[in-house]
Amino acid sequence: MAESRTPLLDELEKGPWPSFVTDMKKLAQRKPAVQDALGQLEMSYRDKKGHWKHGGIVGVKGYGGGVIGRYSDVGDVFPNVAEFHTMRVNQPSGWFYTTEKLRRLCDIWEAYGSGLTNFHGSTGDIILLGTTTQNLQPCFDALSEAGFDLGGSGSDLRTPSACVGPARCEWACIDTLDVCHDLTNTFQDELHRPMWPYKFKLKIAGCPNDCVAAIARADLSVIGTWRDSIRIDQDAVREYAAAGMDIWREVVHKCPTGALSWNAETRELGLKAEECNRCMHCINTMPKALRPGLEKGATILIGGKATILQTAFLSWVIVPFMKLEPPYEELKDLLRRIWEWWDENAKTRERVGELIYRKGMREFLKAVGLPPAPQMVFRPRANPYYFWWPEELQEQG
């Protein structure tokens, strides 16, 4: 048996799960760039260091973002990946495709790239991995003819993304697909022409279950919610109890704010609506008996990010409830005010959450014209995140 050229990568093919190495080996039989990508990856495992030189000025006409330049520092050994740029393609809202569009997309990438894809990147884009500088423009032209546009990269608005929302989920309190599509079209300049201190991510979730993980990953999170009370069908509650569910233990006892109560005699569920923090646990556990309220809208949060300059942040509430209806001007105006303050005050590569952490929530709120609210806490139910101005304290004696 011939000696393997990738003994370390071969280890990743063992076990019950599908391996990207196996797929790359299949593709390498007709794509020399993928063969060299495997070789370089094996070298990186052996050397315990990456061999990609990240960055570089490459792109397509009229766009500053959407292409991530990538070069190999061992291009003399692996010439087919000396240039191996990544293209980010704007995904459809909710990641819905027709098979016709997917086949068209794959045909284009087969003609101009390595054939390697990543559905979807952490921002949500379709990621096309590996092409040359020469192929960038013709690939972009073909994508445009097929109805696709590039997404964001660099110091700009990253491609907005949304959960499937009302298309498939009964809990959606807002039309996430329409909000995402509208914001993407409105902010094309911010999406394609890097001009900010750093990146800005925008994610829209239809309900507090937050299936796009906006609170942890987005600089601005739009979370569908309701302002009135959870709707309770007491007959359905009794059906759950008759079927053997321990409602006190599984639902009431696990309510984080003590908003629920259980009457064992009448088998009715009680609710103090003012104590409910809309965590969705009770609704997820008893979906036939409980539903979100009727007065629907969104909570707006800011500052979620992974560790870069500061530690990882979860988002903070800045607008507890916004009635989110087309054309979404209230949300767009707020976004423009946030970007203006961030652009004027941030250091290079400082995310908006880090800037708020550095300068304080009160300065941020004053600059963007938002009032402080009880929901603005640094860590939930632990400590306040808003501090009064000294003159305000003197006025109050």
mmCIF file of N, CA, C and O in Angstrom, residues 197-257:
data_model
loop_
_atom_site.group_PDB
_atom_site.id
_atom_site.type_symbol
_atom_site.label_atom_id
_atom_site.label_comp_id
_atom_site.label_asym_id
_atom_site.label_seq_id
_atom_site.Cartn_x
_atom_site.Cartn_y
_atom_site.Cartn_z
ATOM 1 N N PRO A 197 -14.828 51.988 11.890
ATOM 2 C CA PRO A 197 -13.689 51.525 12.694
ATOM 3 C C PRO A 197 -13.491 50.010 12.615
ATOM 4 O O PRO A 197 -12.367 49.517 12.682
ATOM 5 N N TYR A 198 -14.583 49.282 12.502
ATOM 6 C CA TYR A 198 -14.484 47.817 12.448
ATOM 7 C C TYR A 198 -15.811 47.272 11.950
ATOM 8 O O TYR A 198 -16.673 48.016 11.492
ATOM 9 N N LYS A 199 -16.018 45.979 12.086
ATOM 10 C CA LYS A 199 -17.223 45.359 11.551
ATOM 11 C C LYS A 199 -18.433 45.618 12.447
ATOM 12 O O LYS A 199 -18.303 45.885 13.649
ATOM 13 N N PHE A 200 -19.620 45.502 11.838
ATOM 14 C CA PHE A 200 -20.878 45.667 12.566
ATOM 15 C C PHE A 200 -21.838 44.591 12.083
ATOM 16 O O PHE A 200 -22.186 44.531 10.905
ATOM 17 N N LYS A 201 -22.262 43.735 13.015
ATOM 18 C CA LYS A 201 -23.144 42.618 12.655
ATOM 19 C C LYS A 201 -24.572 42.901 13.110
ATOM 20 O O LYS A 201 -24.786 43.425 14.201
ATOM 21 N N LEU A 202 -25.517 42.504 12.265
ATOM 22 C CA LEU A 202 -26.924 42.776 12.497
ATOM 23 C C LEU A 202 -27.717 41.489 12.278
ATOM 24 O O LEU A 202 -27.690 40.915 11.183
ATOM 25 N N LYS A 203 -28.389 41.017 13.328
ATOM 26 C CA LYS A 203 -29.141 39.767 13.223
ATOM 27 C C LYS A 203 -30.552 39.960 13.764
ATOM 28 O O LYS A 203 -30.747 40.694 14.737
ATOM 29 N N ILE A 204 -31.489 39.260 13.130
ATOM 30 C CA ILE A 204 -32.902 39.407 13.484
ATOM 31 C C ILE A 204 -33.474 38.038 13.855
ATOM 32 O O ILE A 204 -33.426 37.099 13.043
ATOM 33 N N ALA A 205 -34.009 37.926 15.064
ATOM 34 C CA ALA A 205 -34.650 36.690 15.530
ATOM 35 C C ALA A 205 -36.141 36.948 15.731
ATOM 36 O O ALA A 205 -36.532 37.999 16.232
ATOM 37 N N GLY A 206 -36.952 35.984 15.376
ATOM 38 C CA GLY A 206 -38.394 36.178 15.424
ATOM 39 C C GLY A 206 -38.995 36.129 16.811
ATOM 40 O O GLY A 206 -40.084 36.656 17.048
ATOM 41 N N CYS A 207 -38.318 35.486 17.762
ATOM 42 C CA CYS A 207 -38.845 35.375 19.124
ATOM 43 C C CYS A 207 -37.680 35.254 20.090
ATOM 44 O O CYS A 207 -36.535 35.098 19.672
ATOM 45 N N PRO A 208 -37.937 35.314 21.402
ATOM 46 C CA PRO A 208 -36.831 35.259 22.367
ATOM 47 C C PRO A 208 -36.054 33.937 22.374
ATOM 48 O O PRO A 208 -35.022 33.848 23.049
ATOM 49 N N ASN A 209 -36.511 32.899 21.671
ATOM 50 C CA ASN A 209 -35.673 31.700 21.544
ATOM 51 C C ASN A 209 -34.372 32.018 20.819
ATOM 52 O O ASN A 209 -33.367 31.324 20.988
ATOM 53 N N ASP A 210 -34.377 33.049 20.001
ATOM 54 C CA ASP A 210 -33.174 33.585 19.354
ATOM 55 C C ASP A 210 -32.372 32.495 18.629
ATOM 56 O O ASP A 210 -31.216 32.232 18.955
ATOM 57 N N CYS A 211 -32.989 31.873 17.648
ATOM 58 C CA CYS A 211 -32.342 30.774 16.933
ATOM 59 C C CYS A 211 -31.166 31.213 16.064
ATOM 60 O O CYS A 211 -30.432 30.359 15.564
ATOM 61 N N VAL A 212 -30.976 32.504 15.831
ATOM 62 C CA VAL A 212 -29.776 32.951 15.114
ATOM 63 C C VAL A 212 -28.683 33.390 16.084
ATOM 64 O O VAL A 212 -27.663 33.917 15.671
ATOM 65 N N ALA A 213 -28.910 33.182 17.387
ATOM 66 C CA ALA A 213 -27.916 33.529 18.411
ATOM 67 C C ALA A 213 -27.495 34.988 18.303
ATOM 68 O O ALA A 213 -26.317 35.326 18.445
ATOM 69 N N ALA A 214 -28.447 35.860 18.034
ATOM 70 C CA ALA A 214 -28.143 37.275 17.847
ATOM 71 C C ALA A 214 -27.561 37.895 19.114
ATOM 72 O O ALA A 214 -26.625 38.695 19.046
ATOM 73 N N ILE A 215 -28.096 37.531 20.262
ATOM 74 C CA ILE A 215 -27.684 38.185 21.508
ATOM 75 C C ILE A 215 -26.196 37.970 21.782
ATOM 76 O O ILE A 215 -25.524 38.832 22.321
ATOM 77 N N ALA A 216 -25.676 36.818 21.365
ATOM 78 C CA ALA A 216 -24.261 36.529 21.612
ATOM 79 C C ALA A 216 -23.365 36.978 20.462
ATOM 80 O O ALA A 216 -22.164 37.181 20.653
ATOM 81 N N ARG A 217 -23.919 37.131 19.252
ATOM 82 C CA ARG A 217 -23.031 37.301 18.100
ATOM 83 C C ARG A 217 -23.214 38.596 17.325
ATOM 84 O O ARG A 217 -22.393 38.903 16.460
ATOM 85 N N ALA A 218 -24.273 39.366 17.611
ATOM 86 C CA ALA A 218 -24.545 40.528 16.775
ATOM 87 C C ALA A 218 -24.262 41.829 17.525
ATOM 88 O O ALA A 218 -24.539 41.940 18.716
ATOM 89 N N ASP A 219 -23.711 42.798 16.815
ATOM 90 C CA ASP A 219 -23.543 44.125 17.412
ATOM 91 C C ASP A 219 -24.901 44.758 17.677
ATOM 92 O O ASP A 219 -25.074 45.466 18.665
ATOM 93 N N LEU A 220 -25.861 44.525 16.795
ATOM 94 C CA LEU A 220 -27.232 44.962 17.058
ATOM 95 C C LEU A 220 -28.174 43.777 16.848
ATOM 96 O O LEU A 220 -28.210 43.201 15.766
ATOM 97 N N SER A 221 -28.910 43.429 17.898
ATOM 98 C CA SER A 221 -29.834 42.299 17.851
ATOM 99 C C SER A 221 -31.265 42.818 17.836
ATOM 100 O O SER A 221 -31.624 43.693 18.621
ATOM 101 N N VAL A 222 -32.075 42.268 16.933
ATOM 102 C CA VAL A 222 -33.500 42.569 16.877
ATOM 103 C C VAL A 222 -34.226 41.277 17.247
ATOM 104 O O VAL A 222 -34.180 40.294 16.509
ATOM 105 N N ILE A 223 -34.869 41.274 18.410
ATOM 106 C CA ILE A 223 -35.490 40.058 18.932
ATOM 107 C C ILE A 223 -37.003 40.250 19.025
ATOM 108 O O ILE A 223 -37.477 41.118 19.778
ATOM 109 N N GLY A 224 -37.741 39.463 18.276
ATOM 110 C CA GLY A 224 -39.193 39.547 18.332
ATOM 111 C C GLY A 224 -39.713 39.232 19.729
ATOM 112 O O GLY A 224 -39.223 38.316 20.391
ATOM 113 N N THR A 225 -40.719 39.991 20.171
ATOM 114 C CA THR A 225 -41.274 39.771 21.507
ATOM 115 C C THR A 225 -42.712 40.301 21.542
ATOM 116 O O THR A 225 -43.261 40.676 20.519
ATOM 117 N N TRP A 226 -43.308 40.319 22.717
ATOM 118 C CA TRP A 226 -44.665 40.839 22.885
ATOM 119 C C TRP A 226 -44.700 41.717 24.125
ATOM 120 O O TRP A 226 -43.877 41.567 25.034
ATOM 121 N N ARG A 227 -45.660 42.679 24.123
ATOM 122 C CA ARG A 227 -45.707 43.634 25.233
ATOM 123 C C ARG A 227 -46.768 43.272 26.253
ATOM 124 O O ARG A 227 -46.665 43.624 27.423
ATOM 125 N N ASP A 228 -47.801 42.562 25.827
ATOM 126 C CA ASP A 228 -48.877 42.246 26.763
ATOM 127 C C ASP A 228 -48.590 40.906 27.454
ATOM 128 O O ASP A 228 -47.439 40.572 27.699
ATOM 129 N N SER A 229 -49.590 40.127 27.738
ATOM 130 C CA SER A 229 -49.427 38.918 28.539
ATOM 131 C C SER A 229 -49.440 37.657 27.676
ATOM 132 O O SER A 229 -50.095 37.611 26.617
ATOM 133 N N ILE A 230 -48.720 36.639 28.108
ATOM 134 C CA ILE A 230 -48.801 35.321 27.465
ATOM 135 C C ILE A 230 -50.257 34.848 27.468
ATOM 136 O O ILE A 230 -50.976 35.009 28.455
ATOM 137 N N ARG A 231 -50.697 34.266 26.350
ATOM 138 C CA ARG A 231 -52.058 33.720 26.282
ATOM 139 C C ARG A 231 -52.068 32.287 26.820
ATOM 140 O O ARG A 231 -51.200 31.483 26.452
ATOM 141 N N ILE A 232 -53.029 32.005 27.692
ATOM 142 C CA ILE A 232 -53.090 30.684 28.333
ATOM 143 C C ILE A 232 -54.420 30.009 27.985
ATOM 144 O O ILE A 232 -55.487 30.588 28.180
ATOM 145 N N ASP A 233 -54.349 28.798 27.476
ATOM 146 C CA ASP A 233 -55.537 27.967 27.245
ATOM 147 C C ASP A 233 -55.610 26.975 28.404
ATOM 148 O O ASP A 233 -54.885 25.967 28.415
ATOM 149 N N GLN A 234 -56.493 27.273 29.402
ATOM 150 C CA GLN A 234 -56.523 26.456 30.615
ATOM 151 C C GLN A 234 -56.984 25.022 30.324
ATOM 152 O O GLN A 234 -56.556 24.073 30.999
ATOM 153 N N ASP A 235 -57.862 24.835 29.340
ATOM 154 C CA ASP A 235 -58.281 23.467 28.990
ATOM 155 C C ASP A 235 -57.085 22.647 28.494
ATOM 156 O O ASP A 235 -56.936 21.464 28.832
ATOM 157 N N ALA A 236 -56.232 23.289 27.686
ATOM 158 C CA ALA A 236 -55.041 22.588 27.196
ATOM 159 C C ALA A 236 -54.059 22.319 28.338
ATOM 160 O O ALA A 236 -53.373 21.291 28.354
ATOM 161 N N VAL A 237 -54.012 23.260 29.318
ATOM 162 C CA VAL A 237 -53.172 23.037 30.499
ATOM 163 C C VAL A 237 -53.627 21.770 31.225
ATOM 164 O O VAL A 237 -52.807 20.920 31.623
ATOM 165 N N ARG A 238 -54.928 21.628 31.395
ATOM 166 C CA ARG A 238 -55.456 20.441 32.090
ATOM 167 C C ARG A 238 -55.149 19.162 31.298
ATOM 168 O O ARG A 238 -54.913 18.106 31.886
ATOM 169 N N GLU A 239 -55.147 19.258 29.984
ATOM 170 C CA GLU A 239 -54.812 18.082 29.168
ATOM 171 C C GLU A 239 -53.361 17.652 29.414
ATOM 172 O O GLU A 239 -53.058 16.460 29.485
ATOM 173 N N TYR A 240 -52.460 18.649 29.540
ATOM 174 C CA TYR A 240 -51.061 18.317 29.855
ATOM 175 C C TYR A 240 -50.986 17.612 31.208
ATOM 176 O O TYR A 240 -50.279 16.606 31.377
ATOM 177 N N ALA A 241 -51.729 18.149 32.192
ATOM 178 C CA ALA A 241 -51.702 17.561 33.535
ATOM 179 C C ALA A 241 -52.285 16.148 33.520
ATOM 180 O O ALA A 241 -51.739 15.227 34.150
ATOM 181 N N ALA A 242 -53.380 15.967 32.777
ATOM 182 C CA ALA A 242 -54.002 14.638 32.697
ATOM 183 C C ALA A 242 -53.096 13.626 32.018
ATOM 184 O O ALA A 242 -53.153 12.420 32.302
ATOM 185 N N ALA A 243 -52.249 14.112 31.124
ATOM 186 C CA ALA A 243 -51.330 13.214 30.418
ATOM 187 C C ALA A 243 -50.107 12.853 31.248
ATOM 188 O O ALA A 243 -49.245 12.073 30.795
ATOM 189 N N GLY A 244 -50.002 13.443 32.452
ATOM 190 C CA GLY A 244 -48.916 13.061 33.346
ATOM 191 C C GLY A 244 -47.829 14.094 33.528
ATOM 192 O O GLY A 244 -46.860 13.843 34.258
ATOM 193 N N MET A 245 -47.943 15.251 32.889
ATOM 194 C CA MET A 245 -46.896 16.269 33.071
ATOM 195 C C MET A 245 -46.964 16.853 34.481
ATOM 196 O O MET A 245 -48.041 17.218 34.961
ATOM 197 N N ASP A 246 -45.827 16.913 35.166
ATOM 198 C CA ASP A 246 -45.731 17.567 36.471
ATOM 199 C C ASP A 246 -45.520 19.058 36.203
ATOM 200 O O ASP A 246 -44.387 19.528 36.079
ATOM 201 N N ILE A 247 -46.612 19.788 36.101
ATOM 202 C CA ILE A 247 -46.531 21.188 35.677
ATOM 203 C C ILE A 247 -45.786 22.044 36.687
ATOM 204 O O ILE A 247 -45.038 22.952 36.323
ATOM 205 N N TRP A 248 -45.979 21.756 37.984
ATOM 206 C CA TRP A 248 -45.256 22.566 38.974
ATOM 207 C C TRP A 248 -43.751 22.373 38.824
ATOM 208 O O TRP A 248 -42.993 23.332 38.794
ATOM 209 N N ARG A 249 -43.305 21.124 38.691
ATOM 210 C CA ARG A 249 -41.873 20.847 38.645
ATOM 211 C C ARG A 249 -41.250 21.241 37.302
ATOM 212 O O ARG A 249 -40.154 21.808 37.255
ATOM 213 N N GLU A 250 -41.946 20.949 36.200
ATOM 214 C CA GLU A 250 -41.348 21.137 34.875
ATOM 215 C C GLU A 250 -41.533 22.543 34.315
ATOM 216 O O GLU A 250 -40.770 22.962 33.448
ATOM 217 N N VAL A 251 -42.542 23.257 34.803
ATOM 218 C CA VAL A 251 -42.828 24.581 34.229
ATOM 219 C C VAL A 251 -42.730 25.682 35.290
ATOM 220 O O VAL A 251 -41.890 26.574 35.203
ATOM 221 N N VAL A 252 -43.587 25.606 36.302
ATOM 222 C CA VAL A 252 -43.674 26.686 37.302
ATOM 223 C C VAL A 252 -42.363 26.827 38.073
ATOM 224 O O VAL A 252 -41.824 27.930 38.239
ATOM 225 N N HIS A 253 -41.815 25.711 38.551
ATOM 226 C CA HIS A 253 -40.597 25.749 39.357
ATOM 227 C C HIS A 253 -39.405 26.273 38.560
ATOM 228 O O HIS A 253 -38.447 26.810 39.122
ATOM 229 N N LYS A 254 -39.449 26.114 37.218
ATOM 230 C CA LYS A 254 -38.322 26.545 36.380
ATOM 231 C C LYS A 254 -38.502 27.937 35.791
ATOM 232 O O LYS A 254 -37.664 28.398 35.014
ATOM 233 N N CYS A 255 -39.582 28.608 36.134
ATOM 234 C CA CYS A 255 -39.764 29.994 35.681
ATOM 235 C C CYS A 255 -38.723 30.871 36.398
ATOM 236 O O CYS A 255 -38.720 30.951 37.626
ATOM 237 N N PRO A 256 -37.817 31.516 35.670
ATOM 238 C CA PRO A 256 -36.701 32.223 36.327
ATOM 239 C C PRO A 256 -37.119 33.428 37.145
ATOM 240 O O PRO A 256 -36.364 33.876 38.013
ATOM 241 N N THR A 257 -38.311 33.965 36.905
ATOM 242 C CA THR A 257 -38.733 35.163 37.641
ATOM 243 C C THR A 257 -39.901 34.900 38.573
ATOM 244 O O THR A 257 -40.447 35.836 39.159
#
